[in-house]
CSV table of C-alpha atoms in Angstrom, one decimal:
chain,number,residue,atom,x,y,z
A,979,MET,CA,17.3,-11.3,-3.9
A,980,HIS,CA,13.3,-11.3,-4.3
A,981,ILE,CA,10.8,-10.0,-6.0
A,982,VAL,CA,7.1,-9.9,-4.7
A,983,CYS,CA,4.8,-10.8,-8.1
A,984,THR,CA,1.0,-9.2,-6.7
A,985,ASP,CA,-2.2,-9.6,-8.3
A,986,LEU,CA,-4.0,-5.9,-9.0
A,987,GLU,CA,-7.7,-6.4,-9.0
A,988,GLY,CA,-9.1,-7.3,-5.5
A,989,VAL,CA,-5.6,-7.0,-4.1
A,990,LEU,CA,-4.9,-3.2,-4.6
A,991,ILE,CA,-7.7,-2.0,-6.6
A,992,PRO,CA,-11.0,-3.2,-6.7
A,993,GLU,CA,-12.3,-5.2,-9.9
A,994,ILE,CA,-13.0,-3.3,-13.0
A,995,TRP,CA,-15.8,-5.1,-14.8
A,996,ILE,CA,-17.8,-4.6,-11.5
A,997,HIS,CA,-16.9,-1.2,-11.1
A,998,VAL,CA,-17.8,-0.7,-15.0
A,999,SER,CA,-20.9,-2.9,-14.9
A,1000,ARG,CA,-22.1,-0.8,-11.8
A,1001,LYS,CA,-21.5,2.9,-13.3
A,1002,THR,CA,-22.8,1.7,-16.5
A,1003,GLY,CA,-25.9,0.0,-15.7
A,1004,ILE,CA,-25.1,-2.8,-18.0
A,1005,GLN,CA,-25.5,-5.6,-15.6
A,1006,GLU,CA,-24.0,-8.2,-18.1
A,1007,LEU,CA,-20.5,-6.7,-17.4
A,1008,SER,CA,-20.2,-8.0,-14.1
A,1009,LEU,CA,-20.4,-11.7,-15.3
A,1010,THR,CA,-16.8,-13.0,-14.4
A,1011,THR,CA,-15.2,-16.5,-15.0
A,1012,ARG,CA,-17.4,-17.9,-12.5
A,1013,ASP,CA,-20.4,-17.5,-14.3
A,1014,ILE,CA,-19.0,-18.1,-18.0
A,1015,SER,CA,-15.8,-20.2,-17.2
A,1016,ASP,CA,-14.6,-20.0,-20.9
A,1017,TYR,CA,-12.5,-16.8,-21.0
A,1018,ASP,CA,-12.8,-16.0,-24.8
A,1019,VAL,CA,-16.5,-16.8,-25.0
A,1020,LEU,CA,-16.9,-14.4,-21.7
A,1021,MET,CA,-14.6,-11.5,-23.3
A,1022,ARG,CA,-16.2,-11.6,-26.4
A,1023,LYS,CA,-19.4,-11.0,-25.0
A,1024,ARG,CA,-18.6,-8.4,-22.8
A,1025,LEU,CA,-16.7,-6.5,-26.3
A,1026,ALA,CA,-19.8,-7.0,-27.8
A,1027,LEU,CA,-22.0,-5.4,-24.7
A,1028,LEU,CA,-19.7,-2.5,-24.8
A,1029,SER,CA,-20.1,-2.3,-28.7
A,1030,SER,CA,-23.6,-2.7,-28.6
A,1031,HIS,CA,-24.1,0.0,-25.9
A,1032,GLY,CA,-21.6,2.6,-28.1
A,1033,LEU,CA,-19.4,2.2,-25.5
A,1034,LYS,CA,-15.8,3.3,-26.6
A,1035,LEU,CA,-12.0,2.9,-24.8
A,1036,LYS,CA,-12.5,6.4,-23.4
A,1037,ASP,CA,-16.0,5.7,-22.0
A,1038,ILE,CA,-15.1,2.9,-19.8
A,1039,THR,CA,-10.9,5.0,-19.1
A,1040,ASP,CA,-13.6,7.8,-17.9
A,1041,VAL,CA,-15.1,5.4,-15.5
A,1042,ILE,CA,-12.2,3.8,-14.4
A,1043,GLN,CA,-10.9,7.1,-13.6
A,1044,THR,CA,-13.3,7.5,-10.8
A,1045,MET,CA,-12.1,4.1,-9.4
A,1046,ASP,CA,-9.3,4.3,-6.6
A,1047,PRO,CA,-7.1,1.7,-5.1
A,1048,LEU,CA,-8.2,0.0,-2.2
A,1049,GLU,CA,-8.0,1.7,1.3
A,1050,GLY,CA,-4.5,1.1,2.4
A,1051,ALA,CA,-3.5,-0.3,-0.6
A,1052,VAL,CA,-0.8,2.7,-1.8
A,1053,GLU,CA,0.6,2.5,1.9
A,1054,PHE,CA,1.2,-1.5,1.4
A,1055,LEU,CA,2.4,-0.8,-2.1
A,1056,ASP,CA,5.0,1.7,-1.3
A,1057,TRP,CA,6.2,-0.5,1.9
A,1058,MET,CA,7.0,-3.1,-0.5
A,1059,ARG,CA,9.0,-0.9,-2.9
A,1060,SER,CA,11.1,0.1,-0.2
A,1061,GLN,CA,12.2,-3.2,0.9
A,1062,THR,CA,12.4,-4.9,-1.9
A,1063,GLN,CA,11.4,-5.4,-6.0
A,1064,VAL,CA,7.9,-5.7,-7.0
A,1065,ILE,CA,6.0,-6.5,-10.3
A,1066,ILE,CA,2.1,-6.4,-10.6
A,1067,VAL,CA,1.1,-9.3,-12.6
A,1068,SER,CA,-2.3,-9.2,-14.0
A,1069,ASP,CA,-4.9,-10.5,-16.5
A,1070,THR,CA,-5.9,-7.1,-16.9
A,1071,TYR,CA,-5.3,-5.0,-20.1
A,1072,ILE,CA,-3.1,-2.2,-20.2
A,1073,GLU,CA,-5.1,0.4,-21.2
A,1074,PHE,CA,-7.9,-0.1,-18.7
A,1075,ALA,CA,-5.2,-0.2,-15.9
A,1076,LYS,CA,-3.3,3.0,-16.7
A,1077,PRO,CA,-5.7,5.5,-14.9
A,1078,LEU,CA,-5.0,3.5,-11.8
A,1079,MET,CA,-1.2,2.6,-12.3
A,1080,VAL,CA,-0.5,7.1,-11.9
A,1081,LYS,CA,-2.5,6.4,-8.4
A,1082,LEU,CA,-0.3,3.6,-7.2
A,1083,GLY,CA,2.9,5.5,-8.0
A,1084,TRP,CA,4.0,4.1,-11.8
A,1085,PRO,CA,5.2,0.2,-10.5
A,1086,THR,CA,5.9,-1.9,-12.9
A,1087,LEU,CA,2.9,-3.9,-14.6
A,1088,PHE,CA,2.8,-7.1,-16.8
A,1089,CYS,CA,-0.6,-7.5,-18.4
A,1090,ASN,CA,-2.4,-7.9,-21.4
A,1091,PHE,CA,-3.6,-5.3,-23.9
A,1092,LEU,CA,-6.5,-4.2,-26.3
A,1093,SER,CA,-7.2,-3.5,-29.8
A,1094,ILE,CA,-8.6,-0.1,-30.6
A,1095,ASP,CA,-9.9,1.0,-33.4
A,1096,GLY,CA,-9.4,4.4,-35.5
A,1097,PHE,CA,-12.6,5.7,-34.2
A,1098,GLY,CA,-11.7,4.3,-30.4
A,1099,ALA,CA,-13.4,1.5,-30.1
A,1100,ILE,CA,-12.6,-1.5,-28.5
A,1101,ILE,CA,-12.3,-4.3,-31.5
A,1102,ASP,CA,-10.3,-7.3,-30.0
A,1103,TYR,CA,-8.0,-8.5,-26.6
A,1104,HIS,CA,-4.8,-10.2,-26.2
A,1105,LEU,CA,-3.2,-12.2,-24.2
A,1106,ARG,CA,0.2,-11.6,-24.0
A,1107,GLN,CA,0.5,-15.3,-23.4
A,1108,PRO,CA,-1.2,-18.6,-22.6
A,1109,ASP,CA,-1.0,-18.9,-18.5
A,1110,GLY,CA,1.1,-15.3,-18.4
A,1111,LYS,CA,1.4,-15.7,-14.8
A,1112,ARG,CA,3.3,-18.3,-14.2
A,1113,HIS,CA,5.5,-17.6,-17.0
A,1114,VAL,CA,6.2,-14.5,-15.2
A,1115,VAL,CA,7.2,-16.2,-12.1
A,1116,GLU,CA,9.2,-18.8,-14.2
A,1117,SER,CA,11.4,-16.2,-15.9
A,1118,LEU,CA,12.1,-14.5,-13.2
A,1119,GLN,CA,13.4,-17.4,-11.3
A,1120,GLY,CA,15.7,-17.8,-14.1
A,1121,LEU,CA,17.2,-14.7,-13.5
A,1122,ASN,CA,17.9,-15.7,-9.8
A,1123,PHE,CA,14.9,-13.7,-8.3
A,1124,LYS,CA,13.0,-15.6,-5.3
A,1125,ILE,CA,9.4,-15.1,-5.6
A,1126,ILE,CA,6.9,-14.2,-3.3
A,1127,ALA,CA,4.0,-14.2,-4.9
A,1128,MET,CA,0.1,-13.2,-3.5
A,1129,GLY,CA,-3.3,-13.2,-5.5
A,1130,ASP,CA,-7.0,-13.5,-4.7
A,1131,SER,CA,-8.5,-16.1,-7.0
A,1132,TYR,CA,-8.1,-19.4,-8.9
A,1133,ASN,CA,-6.4,-17.2,-12.0
A,1134,ASP,CA,-3.1,-16.6,-9.5
A,1135,ILE,CA,-2.8,-20.6,-8.2
A,1136,SER,CA,-0.4,-21.5,-11.0
A,1137,MET,CA,1.6,-18.4,-10.5
A,1138,LEU,CA,1.1,-19.0,-6.3
A,1139,THR,CA,2.4,-22.8,-7.0
A,1140,ALA,CA,5.1,-21.3,-9.2
A,1141,ALA,CA,6.4,-19.1,-6.3
A,1142,GLU,CA,9.0,-19.8,-3.6
A,1143,HIS,CA,6.3,-18.3,-1.3
A,1144,GLY,CA,2.6,-17.8,-2.3
A,1145,PHE,CA,-0.1,-16.2,-0.5
A,1146,LEU,CA,-3.7,-15.9,-1.1
A,1147,PHE,CA,-4.9,-12.4,-0.2
A,1148,ARG,CA,-8.6,-11.8,0.5
A,1149,PRO,CA,-9.5,-14.6,-1.4
A,1150,PRO,CA,-13.6,-16.0,-1.7
A,1151,HIS,CA,-14.4,-19.0,0.5
A,1152,ASN,CA,-14.0,-21.7,-2.2
A,1153,VAL,CA,-10.4,-20.4,-3.3
A,1154,VAL,CA,-9.4,-21.3,0.6
A,1155,VAL,CA,-11.2,-24.5,0.5
A,1156,GLU,CA,-10.4,-25.7,-3.0
A,1157,HIS,CA,-6.5,-24.4,-2.1
A,1158,PRO,CA,-5.6,-25.3,1.6
A,1159,GLN,CA,-1.9,-25.2,1.0
A,1160,PHE,CA,-1.5,-21.4,0.7
A,1161,PRO,CA,-1.7,-19.1,3.6
A,1162,VAL,CA,-4.6,-16.9,3.4
A,1163,LYS,CA,-4.1,-12.8,4.7
A,1164,TYR,CA,-7.2,-10.6,4.7
A,1165,GLU,CA,-5.6,-7.6,5.6
A,1166,TYR,CA,-2.6,-5.7,4.5
A,1167,ALA,CA,-0.8,-5.5,8.1
A,1168,ALA,CA,-1.0,-9.2,8.1
A,1169,ILE,CA,0.4,-9.6,4.5
A,1170,LYS,CA,3.3,-6.8,5.3
A,1171,GLU,CA,4.1,-9.0,8.2
A,1172,ALA,CA,4.6,-12.6,6.5
A,1173,ILE,CA,6.4,-10.4,3.4
A,1174,ALA,CA,8.9,-8.9,5.9
A,1175,ALA,CA,9.6,-12.1,7.9
A,1176,LEU,CA,10.6,-13.4,4.4
A,1177,LEU,CA,12.8,-10.9,3.4
A,1178,ALA,CA,14.6,-10.7,6.7
B,445,MET,CA,4.0,-4.6,-25.5
B,446,HIS,CA,7.1,-2.9,-24.8
B,447,ILE,CA,9.8,-2.8,-22.0
B,448,VAL,CA,12.4,-0.3,-21.8
B,449,CYS,CA,15.5,-1.7,-20.2
B,450,THR,CA,17.7,0.9,-18.9
B,451,ASP,CA,21.1,1.3,-17.2
B,452,LEU,CA,21.3,3.2,-14.1
B,453,GLU,CA,24.7,5.2,-13.3
B,454,GLY,CA,25.7,7.2,-15.9
B,455,VAL,CA,22.1,7.4,-17.7
B,456,LEU,CA,20.0,8.3,-14.7
B,457,ILE,CA,22.4,8.8,-11.6
B,458,PRO,CA,25.8,9.4,-11.4
B,459,GLU,CA,28.9,7.3,-11.3
B,460,ILE,CA,28.4,5.9,-8.0
B,461,TRP,CA,32.2,4.6,-7.0
B,462,ILE,CA,33.5,8.0,-8.5
B,463,HIS,CA,31.1,9.7,-6.3
B,464,VAL,CA,32.2,8.2,-3.4
B,465,SER,CA,35.8,8.2,-4.2
B,466,ARG,CA,35.9,11.9,-4.6
B,467,LYS,CA,33.6,12.5,-0.7
B,468,THR,CA,36.2,10.2,0.9
B,469,GLY,CA,38.9,11.1,-0.9
B,470,ILE,CA,40.2,7.8,-1.4
B,471,GLN,CA,41.2,8.4,-5.1
B,472,GLU,CA,41.5,4.4,-5.9
B,473,LEU,CA,38.0,3.9,-5.4
B,474,SER,CA,37.5,5.6,-8.5
B,475,LEU,CA,39.7,3.2,-10.7
B,476,THR,CA,37.1,1.3,-13.1
B,477,THR,CA,36.9,-1.5,-15.3
B,478,ARG,CA,38.9,0.7,-17.5
B,479,ASP,CA,41.7,0.4,-15.2
B,480,ILE,CA,41.3,-3.0,-13.9
B,481,SER,CA,39.5,-5.4,-16.9
B,482,ASP,CA,38.7,-8.5,-14.3
B,483,TYR,CA,35.6,-7.5,-12.6
B,484,ASP,CA,36.4,-9.6,-9.3
B,485,VAL,CA,40.2,-8.5,-9.1
B,486,LEU,CA,38.5,-4.7,-9.1
B,487,MET,CA,35.6,-5.4,-6.5
B,488,ARG,CA,37.9,-7.1,-4.2
B,489,LYS,CA,40.1,-4.1,-4.4
B,490,ARG,CA,37.5,-2.2,-3.7
B,491,LEU,CA,36.1,-3.9,-0.8
B,492,ALA,CA,39.7,-4.1,0.5
B,493,LEU,CA,40.2,-0.2,0.4
B,494,LEU,CA,36.6,-0.1,2.3
B,495,SER,CA,37.9,-2.0,5.2
B,496,SER,CA,41.4,-0.9,5.5
B,497,HIS,CA,40.0,3.0,5.5
B,498,GLY,CA,37.1,1.2,8.4
B,499,LEU,CA,34.5,2.5,6.1
B,500,LYS,CA,31.1,0.4,6.6
B,501,LEU,CA,28.3,0.1,4.8
B,502,LYS,CA,26.3,3.1,6.2
B,503,ASP,CA,29.3,5.3,5.7
B,504,ILE,CA,29.3,4.7,1.7
B,505,THR,CA,25.2,5.0,1.7
B,506,ASP,CA,25.4,8.2,3.8
B,507,VAL,CA,27.9,9.5,1.0
B,508,ILE,CA,25.1,8.1,-1.9
B,509,GLN,CA,22.8,9.5,0.3
B,510,THR,CA,23.9,13.1,-0.6
B,511,MET,CA,23.9,12.2,-4.5
B,512,ASP,CA,20.9,13.2,-6.6
B,513,PRO,CA,19.9,12.0,-10.0
B,514,LEU,CA,21.3,13.8,-12.9
B,515,GLU,CA,19.7,16.7,-14.2
B,516,GLY,CA,16.2,15.9,-15.9
B,517,ALA,CA,16.1,12.1,-15.0
B,518,VAL,CA,13.4,11.9,-12.5
B,519,GLU,CA,11.0,13.6,-15.5
B,520,PHE,CA,12.8,11.3,-18.2
B,521,LEU,CA,11.5,8.5,-16.3
B,522,ASP,CA,8.4,9.6,-15.0
B,523,TRP,CA,7.7,10.4,-18.7
B,524,MET,CA,9.0,6.3,-19.4
B,525,ARG,CA,6.4,4.9,-16.9
B,526,SER,CA,3.3,6.8,-18.3
B,527,GLN,CA,4.0,5.6,-21.8
B,528,THR,CA,5.0,2.1,-20.4
B,529,GLN,CA,6.7,-0.6,-18.7
B,530,VAL,CA,10.2,-0.2,-17.5
B,531,ILE,CA,13.1,-1.8,-15.5
B,532,ILE,CA,16.4,-0.4,-14.7
B,533,VAL,CA,18.8,-3.0,-15.1
B,534,SER,CA,22.2,-2.4,-13.4
B,535,ASP,CA,25.4,-3.9,-12.0
B,536,THR,CA,25.3,-1.7,-9.0
B,537,TYR,CA,24.5,-3.2,-5.7
B,538,ILE,CA,20.7,-3.0,-4.1
B,539,GLU,CA,22.6,-1.6,-1.2
B,540,PHE,CA,24.1,1.4,-2.7
B,541,ALA,CA,21.2,2.2,-5.3
B,542,LYS,CA,18.2,2.4,-2.3
B,543,PRO,CA,19.0,5.8,-1.2
B,544,LEU,CA,18.7,6.8,-4.9
B,545,MET,CA,15.5,4.8,-5.5
B,546,VAL,CA,13.6,6.6,-3.4
B,547,LYS,CA,14.5,9.9,-5.0
B,548,LEU,CA,13.5,8.2,-8.6
B,549,GLY,CA,10.3,7.2,-7.2
B,550,TRP,CA,10.8,3.3,-6.7
B,551,PRO,CA,11.0,2.1,-10.0
B,552,THR,CA,11.8,-1.5,-10.5
B,553,LEU,CA,15.4,-2.4,-10.2
B,554,PHE,CA,17.1,-5.7,-11.1
B,555,CYS,CA,20.9,-5.8,-10.2
B,556,ASN,CA,23.5,-7.2,-7.8
B,557,PHE,CA,23.9,-7.5,-4.3
B,558,LEU,CA,26.4,-7.1,-1.0
B,559,SER,CA,26.9,-9.8,2.1
B,560,ILE,CA,27.2,-7.3,5.0
B,561,ASP,CA,28.6,-8.9,8.6
B,562,GLY,CA,27.0,-8.2,11.9
B,563,PHE,CA,29.1,-5.1,12.5
B,564,GLY,CA,27.9,-3.4,9.3
B,565,ALA,CA,31.2,-3.8,7.4
B,566,ILE,CA,30.7,-5.2,3.4
B,567,ILE,CA,32.6,-8.5,3.4
B,568,ASP,CA,31.6,-10.1,-0.2
B,569,TYR,CA,29.9,-9.1,-3.4
B,570,HIS,CA,27.3,-11.3,-5.6
B,571,LEU,CA,26.4,-11.2,-9.0
B,572,ARG,CA,23.0,-12.4,-9.4
B,573,GLN,CA,23.8,-14.1,-12.8
B,574,PRO,CA,26.9,-13.9,-15.2
B,575,ASP,CA,26.0,-11.6,-18.0
B,576,GLY,CA,22.8,-10.7,-16.3
B,577,LYS,CA,21.8,-7.5,-18.0
B,578,ARG,CA,21.8,-10.0,-21.3
B,579,HIS,CA,19.4,-12.1,-19.5
B,580,VAL,CA,17.0,-10.0,-18.1
B,581,VAL,CA,16.1,-8.8,-21.7
B,582,GLU,CA,15.9,-12.9,-23.1
B,583,SER,CA,13.7,-13.4,-19.9
B,584,LEU,CA,11.3,-10.4,-21.1
B,585,GLN,CA,11.5,-11.7,-24.6
B,586,GLY,CA,10.2,-15.2,-23.4
B,587,LEU,CA,7.0,-13.3,-21.7
B,588,ASN,CA,6.3,-11.4,-25.4
B,589,PHE,CA,7.5,-8.2,-24.8
B,590,LYS,CA,10.0,-6.0,-27.0
B,591,ILE,CA,12.7,-4.6,-25.4
B,592,ILE,CA,13.8,-1.0,-25.8
B,593,ALA,CA,17.4,-0.9,-23.9
B,594,MET,CA,19.9,1.9,-23.2
B,595,GLY,CA,23.0,2.0,-21.6
B,596,ASP,CA,25.9,3.9,-22.0
B,597,SER,CA,29.3,1.2,-22.0
B,598,TYR,CA,30.9,-1.7,-22.3
B,599,ASN,CA,28.3,-3.6,-20.0
B,600,ASP,CA,25.7,-2.8,-21.5
B,601,ILE,CA,26.5,-4.2,-25.1
B,602,SER,CA,25.0,-7.5,-24.3
B,603,MET,CA,22.2,-6.4,-23.1
B,604,LEU,CA,21.8,-3.7,-26.1
B,605,THR,CA,22.0,-6.2,-28.6
B,606,ALA,CA,20.0,-8.6,-27.4
B,607,ALA,CA,17.1,-6.0,-27.5
B,608,GLU,CA,14.8,-5.3,-30.6
B,609,HIS,CA,16.1,-1.9,-30.2
B,610,GLY,CA,19.2,-0.7,-28.7
B,611,PHE,CA,20.4,2.9,-27.4
B,612,LEU,CA,23.6,4.4,-26.3
B,613,PHE,CA,23.0,7.3,-24.0
B,614,ARG,CA,26.6,9.7,-23.2
B,615,PRO,CA,28.5,6.9,-23.9
B,616,PRO,CA,32.1,7.8,-23.9
B,617,HIS,CA,33.8,8.3,-27.7
B,618,ASN,CA,35.5,4.7,-27.6
B,619,VAL,CA,32.1,2.8,-27.0
B,620,VAL,CA,30.4,4.7,-29.7
B,621,VAL,CA,33.4,4.2,-32.3
B,622,GLU,CA,33.7,0.3,-31.3
B,623,HIS,CA,29.5,-0.4,-31.5
B,624,PRO,CA,28.7,1.8,-34.5
B,625,GLN,CA,25.5,-0.3,-34.9
B,626,PHE,CA,23.6,1.5,-32.0
B,627,PRO,CA,22.2,5.0,-32.5
B,628,VAL,CA,23.5,7.5,-29.7
B,629,LYS,CA,21.6,10.0,-27.9
B,630,TYR,CA,23.3,12.6,-25.8
B,631,GLU,CA,19.9,14.2,-24.4
B,632,TYR,CA,16.9,13.1,-22.7
B,633,ALA,CA,14.6,15.2,-25.2
B,634,ALA,CA,16.3,13.1,-28.1
B,635,ILE,CA,16.0,9.8,-26.4
B,636,LYS,CA,12.4,10.4,-25.4
B,637,GLU,CA,11.4,11.3,-28.9
B,638,ALA,CA,13.3,8.2,-30.4
B,639,ILE,CA,11.2,6.0,-27.8
B,640,ALA,CA,7.9,7.8,-28.4
B,641,ALA,CA,8.6,6.8,-32.2
B,642,LEU,CA,8.8,3.1,-31.2
B,643,LEU,CA,5.8,3.1,-28.8
B,644,ALA,CA,4.0,4.8,-31.5
């Protein structure tokens, strides 16, 4: 039996921080691990920016609420769910992802979470565990599932490597060059065909 | 972060074999592990009965297609999915469950599978792993999830025991008597209230 472990941002929905950066006009919120390689430094900077602009969780989720899944994502996800089991494995935070999960029809999501204070301010972030994506794949393999993994970036590589089958979906050029071992797909129709062949 | 691991038959949908027994008129198909304690003996008898009556997979799924989730199950499941993550953990077979999964909105399902020959006959069954329900709970705990488990019968006990919180939902009387350590709920409103309290 198979499970598809799919990344969320860049694969099924747009990048959340980039969208929030645009909508709030706070340009520094669009910085990523490509700009600040230490994730903890990056996240503390993001939380400090939100705090200094007086932005609480609800302000951010109101912005996220205006986002939509990528064109064709809902149909693609629905197709996968009708063919096999699917778990979305993401480094995002459940509080941010929720408004988009309803638009995706409440698929199962394994991700991280935030600490919110009594006034609704985001005061801390929590990774469920280090290298969480790889651990998900290995745990599910321990339950005798075969894993088809798909993702778009560096934080997906350990998940794709651990999986029986790994695909890069719409990755940036540098990820393709550095990880030539993974088939690359750019359209839902193409990855659908590849997954269908594995499930046949 | 929590995950609800919920049983399927008797909790969200009616018992599949009992329904198939009624609709096909093959009374022996309603035998359960309460009548034949060795699961392998029971399953081989069921498959032999289907074969001797010339019933193929499609005949069975046509019958299952006429089943509906239990009254209130869809709303209860939708509520859980909007509050936390949910995985249905069942000893059924994916080929049987599928017509009901569409009616439940394609939740994630961990279960077993059948072997089908080129003519559509069911020739064998496969358990994903022994004591699969307990292993699911333990694997998810290894991913730093806290587990709320719910089920109705003997095959759920190891899952309920391994979970941080276990509930019996609409269990037969003997299960309640033999396992007094688990809170018992009979209505979706009551289990919803209990789960909401744990998630708060």
